[in-house]
Structure formats: structure tokens, C-alpha cells
mmCIF file of C-alpha atoms in Angstrom:
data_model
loop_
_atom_site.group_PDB
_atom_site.id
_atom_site.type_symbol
_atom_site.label_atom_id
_atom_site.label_comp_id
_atom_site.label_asym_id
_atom_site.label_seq_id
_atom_site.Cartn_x
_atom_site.Cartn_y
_atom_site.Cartn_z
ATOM 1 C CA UNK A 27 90.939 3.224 88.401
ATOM 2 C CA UNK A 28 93.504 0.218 89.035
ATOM 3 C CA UNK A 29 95.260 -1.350 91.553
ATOM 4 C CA UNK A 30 98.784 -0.147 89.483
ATOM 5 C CA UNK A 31 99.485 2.336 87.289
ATOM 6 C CA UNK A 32 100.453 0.443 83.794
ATOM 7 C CA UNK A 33 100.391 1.310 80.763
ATOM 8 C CA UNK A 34 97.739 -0.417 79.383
ATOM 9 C CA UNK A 35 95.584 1.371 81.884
ATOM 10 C CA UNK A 36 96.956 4.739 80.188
ATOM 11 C CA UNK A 37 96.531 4.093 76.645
ATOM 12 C CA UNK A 38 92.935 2.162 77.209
ATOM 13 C CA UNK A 39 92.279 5.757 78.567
ATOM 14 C CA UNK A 40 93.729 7.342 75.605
ATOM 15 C CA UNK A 41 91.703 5.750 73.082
ATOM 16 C CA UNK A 42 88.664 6.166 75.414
ATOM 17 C CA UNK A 43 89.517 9.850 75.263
ATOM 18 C CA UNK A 44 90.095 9.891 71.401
ATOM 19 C CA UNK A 45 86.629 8.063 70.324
ATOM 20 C CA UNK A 46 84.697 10.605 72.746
ATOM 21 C CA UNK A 47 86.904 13.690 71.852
ATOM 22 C CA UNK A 48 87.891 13.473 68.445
ATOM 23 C CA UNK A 49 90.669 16.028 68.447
ATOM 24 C CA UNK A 50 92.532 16.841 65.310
ATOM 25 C CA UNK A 51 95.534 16.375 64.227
ATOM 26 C CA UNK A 52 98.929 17.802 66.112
ATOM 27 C CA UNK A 53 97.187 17.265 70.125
ATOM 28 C CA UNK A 54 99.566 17.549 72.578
ATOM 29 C CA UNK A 55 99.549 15.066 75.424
ATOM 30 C CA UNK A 56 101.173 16.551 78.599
ATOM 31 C CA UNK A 57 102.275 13.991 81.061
ATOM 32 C CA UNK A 58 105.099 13.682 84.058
ATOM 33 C CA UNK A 59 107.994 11.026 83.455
ATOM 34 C CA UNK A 60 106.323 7.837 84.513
ATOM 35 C CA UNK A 61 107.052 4.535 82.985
ATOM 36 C CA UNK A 62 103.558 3.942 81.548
ATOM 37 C CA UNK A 63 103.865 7.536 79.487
ATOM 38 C CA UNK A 64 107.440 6.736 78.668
ATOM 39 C CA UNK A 65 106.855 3.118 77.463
ATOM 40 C CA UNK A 66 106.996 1.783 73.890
ATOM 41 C CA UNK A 67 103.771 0.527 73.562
ATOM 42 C CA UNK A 68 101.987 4.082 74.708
ATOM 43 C CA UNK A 69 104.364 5.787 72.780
ATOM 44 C CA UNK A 70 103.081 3.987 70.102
ATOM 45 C CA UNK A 71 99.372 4.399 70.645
ATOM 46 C CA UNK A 72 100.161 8.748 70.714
ATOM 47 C CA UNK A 73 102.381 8.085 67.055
ATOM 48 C CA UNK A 74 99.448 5.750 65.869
ATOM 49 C CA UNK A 75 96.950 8.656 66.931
ATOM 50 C CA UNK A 76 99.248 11.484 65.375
ATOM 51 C CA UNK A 77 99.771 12.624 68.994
ATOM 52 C CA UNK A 78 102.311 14.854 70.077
ATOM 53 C CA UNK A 79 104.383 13.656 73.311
ATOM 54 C CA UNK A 80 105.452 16.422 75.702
ATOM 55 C CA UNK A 81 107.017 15.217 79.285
ATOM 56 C CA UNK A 82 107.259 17.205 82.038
ATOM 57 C CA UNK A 83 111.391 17.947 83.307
ATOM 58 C CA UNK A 84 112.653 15.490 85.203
ATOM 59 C CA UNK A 85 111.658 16.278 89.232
ATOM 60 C CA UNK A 86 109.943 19.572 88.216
ATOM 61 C CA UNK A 87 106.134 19.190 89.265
ATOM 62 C CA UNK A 88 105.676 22.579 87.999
ATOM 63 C CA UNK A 89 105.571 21.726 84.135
ATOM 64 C CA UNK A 90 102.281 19.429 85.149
ATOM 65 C CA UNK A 91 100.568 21.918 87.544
ATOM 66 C CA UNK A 92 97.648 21.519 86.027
ATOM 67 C CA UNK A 93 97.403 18.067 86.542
ATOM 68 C CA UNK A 94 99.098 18.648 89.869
ATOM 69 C CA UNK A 95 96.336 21.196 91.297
ATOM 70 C CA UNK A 96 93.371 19.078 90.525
ATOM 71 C CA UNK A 97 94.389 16.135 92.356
ATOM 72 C CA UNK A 98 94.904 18.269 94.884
ATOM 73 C CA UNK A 99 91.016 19.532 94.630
ATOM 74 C CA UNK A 100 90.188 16.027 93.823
ATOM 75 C CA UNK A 101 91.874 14.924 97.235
ATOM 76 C CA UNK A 102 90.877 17.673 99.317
ATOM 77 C CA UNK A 103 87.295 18.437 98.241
ATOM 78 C CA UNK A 104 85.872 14.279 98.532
ATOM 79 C CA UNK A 105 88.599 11.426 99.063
ATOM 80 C CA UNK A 106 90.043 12.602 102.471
ATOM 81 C CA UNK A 107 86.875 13.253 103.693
ATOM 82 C CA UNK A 108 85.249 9.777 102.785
ATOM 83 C CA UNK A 109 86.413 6.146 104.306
ATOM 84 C CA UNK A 110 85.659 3.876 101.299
ATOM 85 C CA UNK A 111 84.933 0.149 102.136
ATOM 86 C CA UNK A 112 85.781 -0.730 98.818
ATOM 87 C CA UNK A 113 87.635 0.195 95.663
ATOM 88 C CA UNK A 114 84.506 -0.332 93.457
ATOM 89 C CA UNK A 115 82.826 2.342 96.270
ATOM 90 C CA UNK A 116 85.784 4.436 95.495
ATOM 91 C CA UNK A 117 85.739 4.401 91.814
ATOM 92 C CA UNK A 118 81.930 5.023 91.613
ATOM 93 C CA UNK A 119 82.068 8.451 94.378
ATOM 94 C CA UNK A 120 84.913 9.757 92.411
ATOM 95 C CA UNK A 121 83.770 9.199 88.742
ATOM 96 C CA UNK A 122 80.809 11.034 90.118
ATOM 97 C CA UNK A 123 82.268 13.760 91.650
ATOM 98 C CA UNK A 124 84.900 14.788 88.042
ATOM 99 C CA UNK A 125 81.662 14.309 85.620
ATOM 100 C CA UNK A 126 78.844 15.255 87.471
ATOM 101 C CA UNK A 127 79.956 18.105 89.807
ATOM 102 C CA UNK A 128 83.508 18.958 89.178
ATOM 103 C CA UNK A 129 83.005 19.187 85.489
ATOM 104 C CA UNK A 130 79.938 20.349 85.257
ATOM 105 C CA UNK A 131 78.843 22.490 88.061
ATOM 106 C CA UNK A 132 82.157 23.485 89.786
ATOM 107 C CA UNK A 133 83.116 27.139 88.943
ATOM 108 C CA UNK A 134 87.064 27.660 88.380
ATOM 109 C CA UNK A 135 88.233 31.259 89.119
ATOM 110 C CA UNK A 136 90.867 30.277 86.277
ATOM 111 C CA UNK A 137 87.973 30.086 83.519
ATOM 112 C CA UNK A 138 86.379 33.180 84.917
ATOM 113 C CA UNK A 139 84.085 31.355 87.505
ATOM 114 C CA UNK A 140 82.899 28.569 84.591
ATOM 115 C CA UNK A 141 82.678 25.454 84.978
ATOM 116 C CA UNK A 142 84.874 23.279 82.811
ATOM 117 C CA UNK A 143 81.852 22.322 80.895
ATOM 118 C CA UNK A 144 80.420 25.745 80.030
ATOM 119 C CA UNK A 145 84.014 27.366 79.624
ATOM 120 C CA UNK A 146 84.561 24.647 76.477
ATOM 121 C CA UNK A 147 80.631 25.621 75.522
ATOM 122 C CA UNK A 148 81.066 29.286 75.019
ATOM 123 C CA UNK A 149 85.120 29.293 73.857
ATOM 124 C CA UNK A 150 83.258 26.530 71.066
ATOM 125 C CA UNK A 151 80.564 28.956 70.515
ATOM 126 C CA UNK A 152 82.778 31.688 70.319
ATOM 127 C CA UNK A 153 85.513 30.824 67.494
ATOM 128 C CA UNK A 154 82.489 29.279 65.440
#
């Protein structure tokens, strides 16, 4: 979490993602059409990573529902509901809430009332 959007913050999360992930070759990364996704040096880091770009239409939240509908839980399940003094109080409550409950624990009528975690568990277990 950071006071601006930039896009170092975006590709430091990108290689976070790739060193705990390890996804193969040909991922897709879905974003919308801001400047830190559109950027040469993020651009860059995907190419670098063999990562395929794909960018929502311009002014059509729709192609990034997904992304779209859980901020919306994010918001409307903890951060409207909590006054945080600081941002450090803010970063720790919500890093808490997406990998220890929302992750984890919180069942998704999309994934047939999994949680994100067991979902990826059983569709691993599954194609093995």
C-alpha cells in the first residue's frame, strides 16, 4: 500500500507475485488503463517475465469486474466500517483481512462456496 499509485509499486508487486507463484510461461496479466500498467518500465518487467499484457477497453469497468467486485467486498466488508488512525494501521487490518480471512476462510458462491484457497487446492488436486 502507497501513498500513489506508481509503477514501481506495480511491478515490485509483480515480481513479488512471480517468486511466490511461479506461473509458466504465456500468464496473462489483466489490468485497467492506468499509467503504471501502461508504462515502459512495467511493460518491460511483463516482456522480461514472458508475460502477456491484456488492458481492459478504454472506460469499460466491465472487462476488470473481477478486480472491480472485490474492491467492492474489500470496501464494504472492513474499510468503511473501520476509522484508521494511521496508514501503517490500515495496511496491517487489510493485509489481514485478503490472506487470513478473505483468502482463506471466505466462501465465494462463484467457486461453489470455496474459499479462494481451497478452490486452487482441489482444481490443483484435480488436473494432477
Amino acid at each position: 500500500m502507497s501513498n500513489r499509485m506508481t509503477s514501481q509499486l506495480v511491478i515490485d508487486s509483480l515480481e513479488y507475485a512471480i517468486a511466490d507463484r511461479k506461473p509458466e510461461v504465456g500468464l496473462i496479466f489483466h489490468s485497467d488503463r492506468g499509467s503504471q500498467y501502461s508504462s515502459v518500465e512495467f511493460r518491460r518487467s511483463l516482456k522480461r517475465n514472458r508475460i502477456i499484457q491484456s488492458m481492459s477497453g478504454k472506460g469499460n469497468c466491465y472487462d476488470n469486474a473481477v478486480a472491480e467486485s472485490f474492491f467492492h467486498t474489500l470496501k464494504t466488508e472492513l474499510v468503511y466500517w473501520i476509522k484508521y488512525k494511521t496508514r501503517k494501521e490500515a495496511r496491517s487490518s487489510i493485509f489481514e483481512y485478503i490472506e487470513c480471512f478473505y483468502n482463506r476462510r471466505r466462501r465465494h458462491s462463484y467457486l461453489n462456496y470455496f474459499s479462494p484457497s481451497n478452490f486452487e487446492f482441489f482444481y490443483l488436486k484435480k488436473v494432477a
